[in-house]
Coordinates of C-alpha atoms in Angstrom, one line a residue:
M1 CA 5.1 5.8 6.9
F2 CA 4.9 6.8 10.6
E3 CA 8.6 7.8 10.3
N4 CA 8.5 10.4 13.1
L5 CA 6.5 8.2 15.5
S6 CA 8.8 5.2 14.9
S7 CA 11.9 7.3 15.6
R8 CA 10.4 8.8 18.9
L9 CA 9.3 5.3 20.1
D10 CA 12.7 3.9 19.3
Q11 CA 14.4 6.6 21.4
A12 CA 12.0 6.0 24.3
I13 CA 12.6 2.3 24.3
K14 CA 16.4 2.7 24.1
S15 CA 16.3 4.8 27.3
L16 CA 15.7 1.6 29.2
S17 CA 18.6 -0.3 27.7
G18 CA 21.4 -1.5 29.9
Q19 CA 19.3 -1.5 33.1
G20 CA 19.0 -4.8 35.1
R21 CA 15.6 -4.2 36.4
I22 CA 12.5 -2.3 35.2
T23 CA 11.4 0.0 38.1
E24 CA 8.5 2.4 38.5
L25 CA 10.9 5.3 38.1
N26 CA 12.5 4.3 34.8
V27 CA 9.2 3.0 33.4
A28 CA 7.5 6.3 34.3
R29 CA 10.2 8.2 32.5
S30 CA 10.0 6.1 29.4
M31 CA 6.2 6.1 29.4
G32 CA 6.3 9.9 29.6
E33 CA 8.4 9.9 26.5
I34 CA 6.1 7.4 24.7
R35 CA 3.0 9.5 25.7
R36 CA 4.6 12.7 24.3
A37 CA 5.6 10.8 21.1
L38 CA 2.0 9.7 20.6
L39 CA 0.6 13.2 21.3
D40 CA 3.1 14.7 18.9
A41 CA 1.9 12.1 16.4
D42 CA -1.6 13.6 16.8
V43 CA -3.0 10.6 18.6
N44 CA -6.1 11.1 20.7
Y45 CA -5.2 12.2 24.2
Q46 CA -7.2 9.5 26.0
V47 CA -5.9 6.8 23.6
A48 CA -2.3 7.9 24.3
R49 CA -2.9 8.0 28.0
T50 CA -4.5 4.6 28.2
F51 CA -1.8 3.1 25.9
A52 CA 1.0 4.3 28.2
N53 CA -0.8 3.2 31.4
R54 CA -1.4 -0.3 30.1
I55 CA 2.3 -0.7 29.3
S56 CA 3.3 0.6 32.7
E57 CA 1.0 -1.9 34.5
Q58 CA 2.6 -4.8 32.7
A59 CA 6.2 -3.6 33.0
V60 CA 6.5 -2.3 36.6
G61 CA 7.9 -4.9 39.0
E62 CA 8.8 -7.5 36.4
R63 CA 12.3 -8.8 36.7
V64 CA 14.0 -9.2 33.3
L65 CA 15.4 -12.6 32.4
K66 CA 19.2 -12.6 32.1
S67 CA 19.0 -13.3 28.4
V68 CA 16.7 -10.5 27.7
K69 CA 17.5 -6.8 28.1
P70 CA 15.0 -4.4 29.5
G71 CA 14.6 -2.6 26.2
Q72 CA 13.7 -5.9 24.5
F73 CA 11.2 -6.7 27.2
I74 CA 9.5 -3.3 26.7
V75 CA 9.5 -3.7 23.0
K76 CA 7.5 -6.9 23.4
I77 CA 4.9 -5.2 25.6
V78 CA 4.7 -2.1 23.3
Y79 CA 4.3 -4.4 20.3
E80 CA 1.5 -6.3 21.9
E81 CA -0.3 -3.1 23.0
L82 CA 0.1 -1.6 19.5
V83 CA -1.5 -4.7 18.0
R84 CA -4.4 -4.4 20.4
L85 CA -4.7 -0.6 19.7
L86 CA -4.8 -1.2 16.0
G87 CA -7.6 -3.8 16.3
G88 CA -5.9 -7.1 17.2
Q89 CA -7.1 -9.2 14.3
A90 CA -7.4 -8.4 10.6
A91 CA -11.1 -7.8 9.7
D92 CA -12.3 -9.3 6.4
L93 CA -15.1 -8.0 4.2
K94 CA -18.5 -9.5 4.7
F95 CA -20.0 -11.1 1.6
A96 CA -23.7 -11.7 1.0
S97 CA -24.9 -15.3 1.0
R98 CA -26.9 -14.4 -2.1
P99 CA -25.0 -12.2 -4.7
P100 CA -24.4 -9.5 -5.4
T101 CA -22.6 -8.2 -2.3
V102 CA -23.1 -4.5 -2.0
I103 CA -20.3 -2.3 -0.7
L104 CA -21.2 1.3 0.0
V105 CA -18.2 3.7 0.1
A106 CA -18.6 7.0 2.0
G107 CA -16.4 9.8 3.3
L108 CA -15.4 13.4 3.0
Q109 CA -14.5 15.2 -0.2
G110 CA -10.9 14.7 -1.3
S111 CA -10.4 11.6 0.9
G112 CA -9.7 9.3 -2.1
K113 CA -13.0 7.4 -2.3
T114 CA -13.2 7.2 -6.1
T115 CA -9.6 5.9 -6.4
F116 CA -10.2 3.5 -3.6
C117 CA -13.3 2.1 -5.3
A118 CA -11.2 1.2 -8.4
K119 CA -8.4 -0.3 -6.2
L120 CA -11.0 -2.4 -4.3
A121 CA -12.4 -3.7 -7.6
H122 CA -8.8 -4.7 -8.6
H123 CA -8.2 -6.3 -5.2
L124 CA -11.4 -8.3 -5.4
K125 CA -10.7 -9.4 -9.0
K126 CA -7.4 -10.9 -7.8
Q127 CA -9.5 -13.0 -5.3
G128 CA -11.7 -14.3 -8.1
R129 CA -14.6 -12.0 -7.6
V130 CA -16.5 -10.3 -10.5
P131 CA -17.1 -6.7 -9.4
M132 CA -19.1 -3.8 -10.9
L133 CA -18.7 -0.1 -10.0
A134 CA -21.7 2.3 -9.5
A135 CA -21.1 6.0 -10.1
A136 CA -23.3 7.5 -7.4
D137 CA -21.0 10.6 -7.0
V138 CA -23.4 12.7 -9.2
Y139 CA -22.4 16.2 -8.0
R140 CA -18.6 16.5 -8.4
P141 CA -17.7 17.6 -11.9
A142 CA -16.1 14.8 -13.9
A143 CA -16.4 12.3 -11.0
V144 CA -18.2 9.8 -13.3
D145 CA -15.5 10.2 -16.0
Q146 CA -12.8 9.7 -13.4
L147 CA -14.4 6.5 -12.2
K148 CA -14.8 5.2 -15.7
K149 CA -11.2 6.0 -16.5
L150 CA -10.0 4.1 -13.4
A151 CA -12.4 1.2 -14.1
H152 CA -11.1 0.9 -17.7
E153 CA -7.6 0.4 -16.2
V154 CA -8.8 -2.5 -14.0
E155 CA -11.3 -3.8 -16.7
V156 CA -14.4 -3.4 -14.6
P157 CA -17.8 -2.0 -15.9
V158 CA -19.3 1.1 -14.4
Y159 CA -23.0 1.8 -14.0
S160 CA -24.1 5.4 -14.4
I161 CA -27.1 7.3 -15.6
V162 CA -26.7 10.0 -18.2
S163 CA -29.5 12.1 -19.7
D164 CA -30.0 12.5 -23.5
D165 CA -28.0 15.8 -23.5
G166 CA -25.0 14.0 -21.9
T167 CA -25.4 15.4 -18.4
V168 CA -25.2 13.2 -15.3
V169 CA -28.6 12.5 -13.7
Q170 CA -28.3 13.8 -10.2
D171 CA -30.1 11.0 -8.5
A172 CA -27.6 8.9 -6.4
P173 CA -30.2 6.6 -4.8
R174 CA -31.5 5.6 -8.2
V175 CA -28.0 5.0 -9.6
A176 CA -27.2 2.7 -6.6
A177 CA -30.5 0.8 -6.8
E178 CA -30.3 0.2 -10.6
A179 CA -26.7 -0.8 -10.3
V180 CA -27.6 -3.6 -8.0
V181 CA -30.3 -4.8 -10.3
G182 CA -28.0 -4.6 -13.3
A183 CA -25.2 -6.5 -11.5
R184 CA -27.6 -9.3 -10.7
K185 CA -28.6 -9.5 -14.4
A186 CA -25.0 -9.4 -15.5
A187 CA -23.9 -12.1 -13.0
R188 CA -21.6 -9.6 -11.2
D189 CA -21.2 -10.8 -7.6
V190 CA -20.0 -7.5 -6.1
V191 CA -21.3 -3.9 -6.5
I192 CA -19.0 -1.1 -5.2
I193 CA -21.0 2.2 -4.9
D194 CA -18.9 5.3 -5.1
T195 CA -20.8 8.2 -3.4
A196 CA -20.2 11.9 -3.3
G197 CA -18.0 13.4 -0.6
R198 CA -20.1 15.0 2.1
L199 CA -19.7 16.7 5.5
H200 CA -21.4 15.1 8.5
V201 CA -23.1 18.5 9.2
D202 CA -24.7 18.6 5.8
E203 CA -28.1 17.2 6.6
A204 CA -29.3 16.9 3.0
M205 CA -26.3 15.0 1.9
M206 CA -26.2 12.7 5.0
S207 CA -29.9 12.0 4.4
E208 CA -29.1 11.0 0.8
V209 CA -26.5 8.4 1.8
A210 CA -28.8 7.1 4.5
Q211 CA -31.5 6.7 1.8
I212 CA -29.0 4.8 -0.4
K213 CA -28.3 2.5 2.6
R214 CA -32.0 1.8 3.1
Q215 CA -32.6 1.0 -0.6
V216 CA -29.6 -1.2 -1.4
K217 CA -29.1 -2.8 2.1
P218 CA -25.3 -3.0 1.8
S219 CA -23.3 -5.9 3.2
E220 CA -20.5 -3.5 3.9
I221 CA -20.3 0.3 4.5
L222 CA -16.7 1.5 4.3
F223 CA -15.7 4.9 5.6
V224 CA -12.8 6.3 3.6
V225 CA -10.6 8.8 5.4
D226 CA -7.3 10.7 4.6
S227 CA -4.9 9.5 7.3
M228 CA -2.9 12.7 7.0
T229 CA -5.7 14.7 8.6
G230 CA -4.9 13.2 12.0
Q231 CA -7.5 13.9 14.7
D232 CA -9.8 15.7 12.3
A233 CA -10.1 12.3 10.6
V234 CA -11.0 10.7 13.9
K235 CA -13.7 13.3 14.7
T236 CA -15.2 13.0 11.3
A237 CA -15.3 9.2 11.6
K238 CA -17.0 9.4 14.9
E239 CA -19.8 11.5 13.4
F240 CA -20.2 9.4 10.3
N241 CA -20.4 6.3 12.4
R242 CA -23.1 7.9 14.6
Q243 CA -25.2 8.5 11.5
L244 CA -24.3 5.6 9.2
N245 CA -23.0 2.9 11.6
F246 CA -20.4 1.9 9.1
D247 CA -18.6 -1.5 9.2
G248 CA -15.0 -0.6 8.6
V249 CA -12.5 2.2 7.9
V250 CA -10.2 2.7 4.9
L251 CA -7.0 4.7 5.5
T252 CA -5.8 6.5 2.4
K253 CA -2.5 8.3 1.7
L254 CA -0.9 6.3 4.5
D255 CA 2.5 6.4 2.7
G256 CA 2.6 10.2 3.3
D257 CA 1.6 10.0 7.0
T258 CA 4.7 10.4 9.1
R259 CA 2.8 10.8 12.3
G260 CA 0.2 8.0 12.5
G261 CA -2.5 9.8 14.7
A262 CA -5.5 8.6 12.7
A263 CA -4.3 5.0 12.4
L264 CA -3.6 4.7 16.1
S265 CA -6.7 6.5 17.3
I266 CA -9.6 5.7 15.0
R267 CA -10.0 2.0 16.1
S268 CA -10.4 2.9 19.7
V269 CA -12.6 6.0 19.2
V270 CA -15.2 4.5 16.8
N271 CA -14.8 0.9 17.8
K272 CA -14.8 -0.2 14.1
P273 CA -11.9 -2.1 12.4
I274 CA -9.5 -0.6 9.9
K275 CA -10.0 -2.9 6.9
F276 CA -7.8 -1.5 4.2
A277 CA -4.8 0.8 3.8
S278 CA -4.0 2.7 0.6
T279 CA -0.3 3.7 0.2
G280 CA -0.1 5.4 -3.2
E281 CA -1.9 6.4 -6.4
K282 CA -1.3 3.2 -8.3
I283 CA -4.3 0.8 -8.6
T284 CA -2.2 -2.0 -7.1
Q285 CA -1.3 0.0 -3.9
L286 CA -4.1 -1.2 -1.7
T287 CA -3.6 -3.8 1.0
A288 CA -5.7 -5.4 3.7
F289 CA -4.9 -3.9 7.1
Y290 CA -3.1 -6.3 9.4
P291 CA -2.7 -4.8 12.9
D292 CA 0.3 -7.1 13.8
R293 CA 2.1 -6.2 10.6
M294 CA 1.5 -2.5 11.0
A295 CA 2.8 -2.7 14.6
R296 CA 6.0 -4.3 13.5
R297 CA 6.5 -1.6 10.9
I298 CA 5.9 1.2 13.5
L299 CA 8.6 -0.4 15.7
G300 CA 11.1 -0.9 12.9
M301 CA 10.7 -4.7 12.9
G302 CA 9.7 -4.8 9.2
D303 CA 6.9 -6.6 7.5
V304 CA 8.3 -9.6 5.7
L305 CA 4.9 -11.3 5.1
T306 CA 3.5 -8.4 3.1
L307 CA 6.8 -8.1 1.1
V308 CA 6.6 -11.8 0.3
E309 CA 3.0 -11.5 -0.8
K310 CA 3.8 -8.6 -3.0
A311 CA 6.6 -10.6 -4.7
Q312 CA 4.4 -13.6 -5.1
E313 CA 1.8 -11.5 -6.9
Q314 CA 4.4 -10.5 -9.5
V315 CA 6.2 -13.9 -9.9
D316 CA 4.9 -16.6 -12.2
A317 CA 6.6 -20.0 -11.5
T318 CA 6.8 -20.9 -15.2
Q319 CA 8.2 -17.5 -16.2
M320 CA 10.7 -17.7 -13.4
R321 CA 12.0 -21.1 -14.5
Q322 CA 12.4 -19.8 -18.1
L323 CA 14.3 -16.8 -16.7
R324 CA 16.7 -19.0 -14.7
R325 CA 17.3 -21.0 -17.8
K326 CA 18.1 -17.9 -19.9
I327 CA 20.5 -16.7 -17.2
R328 CA 22.4 -20.0 -17.1
R329 CA 22.7 -20.0 -20.9
D330 CA 23.9 -16.4 -20.8
E331 CA 20.8 -15.4 -22.9
F332 CA 19.4 -12.9 -20.4
D333 CA 18.8 -9.7 -22.5
L334 CA 17.6 -6.1 -22.2
Q335 CA 14.0 -7.1 -22.8
D336 CA 14.2 -9.4 -19.8
L337 CA 15.6 -6.6 -17.8
Y338 CA 12.7 -4.4 -18.8
D339 CA 10.2 -7.0 -17.9
Q340 CA 11.7 -7.5 -14.5
L341 CA 11.7 -3.8 -13.9
Q342 CA 8.0 -3.7 -14.4
K343 CA 7.5 -6.5 -11.8
V344 CA 9.7 -4.6 -9.3
R345 CA 7.8 -1.3 -9.9
A346 CA 4.5 -3.1 -9.4
M347 CA 5.6 -4.1 -6.0
G348 CA 6.0 -0.5 -4.9
S349 CA 8.9 1.9 -4.3
M350 CA 12.3 0.8 -3.0
R351 CA 11.7 3.0 0.1
D352 CA 8.4 1.1 0.8
M353 CA 10.0 -2.3 0.3
L354 CA 13.0 -1.5 2.5
G355 CA 10.6 -0.4 5.2
M356 CA 9.3 -4.0 5.2
V357 CA 12.7 -5.5 5.8
P358 CA 13.6 -5.9 9.5
G359 CA 16.2 -3.4 10.6
M360 CA 16.1 -1.4 7.3
S361 CA 13.5 1.2 8.1
K362 CA 16.1 3.9 9.0
L363 CA 17.9 3.2 5.7
S364 CA 14.6 3.5 3.8
A365 CA 14.0 6.9 5.3
G366 CA 17.0 8.3 3.5
I367 CA 15.9 7.2 0.0
E368 CA 14.3 9.9 -2.2
E369 CA 11.5 8.2 -4.2
S370 CA 11.7 10.9 -6.9
E371 CA 15.3 10.1 -7.6
E372 CA 14.7 6.4 -7.7
E373 CA 11.7 6.8 -10.0
E374 CA 13.7 9.0 -12.4
A375 CA 16.5 6.5 -12.6
T376 CA 14.1 3.7 -13.4
R377 CA 12.3 5.7 -16.0
H378 CA 15.7 6.5 -17.7
V379 CA 16.5 2.8 -18.0
E380 CA 13.0 2.1 -19.4
A381 CA 13.2 4.9 -21.9
L382 CA 16.5 3.7 -23.2
I383 CA 15.3 0.1 -23.6
L384 CA 12.1 1.2 -25.3
S385 CA 14.1 3.3 -27.8
M386 CA 15.9 0.1 -28.9
T387 CA 14.7 -2.3 -31.6
P388 CA 13.7 -5.8 -30.6
H389 CA 17.0 -7.1 -32.2
E390 CA 19.0 -4.6 -30.1
R391 CA 17.3 -5.6 -26.9
R392 CA 18.0 -9.3 -27.8
Y393 CA 21.6 -8.7 -28.8
P394 CA 23.0 -5.7 -26.9
H395 CA 26.5 -6.3 -28.3
T396 CA 25.3 -5.2 -31.8
I397 CA 24.6 -1.7 -30.6
N398 CA 27.4 0.4 -32.3
S399 CA 28.1 4.1 -32.2
S400 CA 25.4 5.1 -34.6
R401 CA 22.8 3.0 -32.9
R402 CA 23.7 4.5 -29.5
R403 CA 23.2 8.0 -30.9
R404 CA 19.8 7.0 -32.3
I405 CA 18.8 5.4 -29.0
A406 CA 19.9 8.5 -27.0
R407 CA 17.8 10.8 -29.3
G408 CA 14.8 8.5 -29.1
S409 CA 14.9 8.4 -25.3
G410 CA 15.6 12.1 -24.8
L411 CA 18.9 11.2 -23.0
Q412 CA 22.6 11.3 -23.8
V413 CA 24.9 8.8 -25.4
V414 CA 26.8 8.6 -22.1
D415 CA 23.5 7.3 -20.5
V416 CA 23.3 4.6 -23.2
N417 CA 26.9 3.6 -22.6
Q418 CA 26.4 3.5 -18.8
L419 CA 23.3 1.2 -19.2
L420 CA 25.2 -1.2 -21.5
R421 CA 28.2 -1.3 -19.1
D422 CA 26.0 -2.0 -16.1
F423 CA 23.9 -4.6 -17.9
K424 CA 27.1 -6.5 -19.0
K425 CA 28.3 -6.6 -15.4
M426 CA 24.9 -7.6 -14.1
R427 CA 24.6 -10.4 -16.6
K428 CA 28.0 -11.8 -15.6
L429 CA 27.0 -11.6 -11.9
L430 CA 23.7 -13.3 -12.5
K431 CA 25.3 -16.1 -14.5
R432 CA 28.0 -16.7 -11.9
F433 CA 25.5 -16.7 -9.0
S434 CA 23.2 -19.1 -10.9
R435 CA 26.0 -21.6 -11.5
A436 CA 27.3 -21.3 -8.0
S437 CA 24.0 -21.8 -6.1
G438 CA 21.4 -22.9 -8.6
K439 CA 19.2 -20.1 -7.1
G440 CA 19.5 -17.3 -9.6
H441 CA 15.9 -16.4 -9.2
R442 CA 16.6 -15.0 -5.7
M443 CA 18.9 -12.4 -7.2
D444 CA 17.2 -11.1 -10.2
L445 CA 14.8 -8.6 -8.7
A446 CA 17.5 -7.0 -6.6
S447 CA 19.9 -6.9 -9.5
M448 CA 17.3 -5.1 -11.7
R449 CA 17.0 -2.5 -9.0
Q450 CA 20.7 -2.0 -8.9
A451 CA 20.8 -1.7 -12.7
A452 CA 18.1 1.0 -12.6
R453 CA 20.2 3.0 -10.2

């Protein structure tokens, strides 16, 4: 995420290192590099210019303390300005004082609205909410089926209207209005309305979403935009905001955006906060947008808070105590390994997690997610091809069992042998670490990753 921009900003800031005083000349040179980095990242020209000017105003003439290098001083200023540019404070959803809260989701075709609706439902469920989805995308083929499939995954009901012959009734305002009534009757406290993708120049479609807005009076209107479209996303947001006056922005496909133009421009251009960031296809890959955390990631400082939150979501205190007990008794088995792999995978890719660790962003850029995913799947396939007894007692897996496991997983006997060797080493390491420090729970997730590799 923002890999190219991060690299360019890092180079610009390093150009000031080793100088005893920040002067107009060296600041101007560095700000020129920063401005070009932002423009290359497809940031709005006026936004890039204002950003660089604000940094210059704060930096020029300031004498650096002896304990602080000029580069570090500039990093502080750039960080603070990035936070301001991204919105300053995180913006929460507004909930109605009288349920249900209605959230209207709009945007262009292909921006990821339907997937976001399901992700948002999952996100709200974790907060104790009881959401319902409304299938108001009545024009795109299979849109309703897609929403129902995603909703089934997160165990949330979907309201839709289908005629007697099985076709979808093309009346989006009716679907939205009836969904709100149905949610109230079913004691659902949030209704998320998935609307059809539309162009801001399509008067009929824009009139339809405006009608939905008038009928259901949403507490929140969220504009979903593909962050990889850069300045096109910003221009579209500006037009949608003019016609809908939405409350917040959702950036999708942020994990594939190496430039960052949309994220850095959209807040300043439309003056509306970014509320969520979507970083993958999985239902769990949606996070609230925190300007300070994003600024730290852009500057390679990591995002430890988000990493800790992801870990806490996957870790149950009781299960962790049981796992530590098994490790101390040398009872940690392949089923435990499999279970821990699922927790790690739910947190995201290794590349994404390393990007949240301070100083590790450059290392994360060199990791191929496809290779990591393949290695993890191989381990899972091997374990799933074993019987419960074999997972519990790996030492009982003889030659004939290894051949059967290899056939069942579609891999080779050499892969089974490698897994068993790695697992044996890992179990010894975990036990030794647990005995030495009494903190074996700090090691297990990292060890599972290593075993998968």
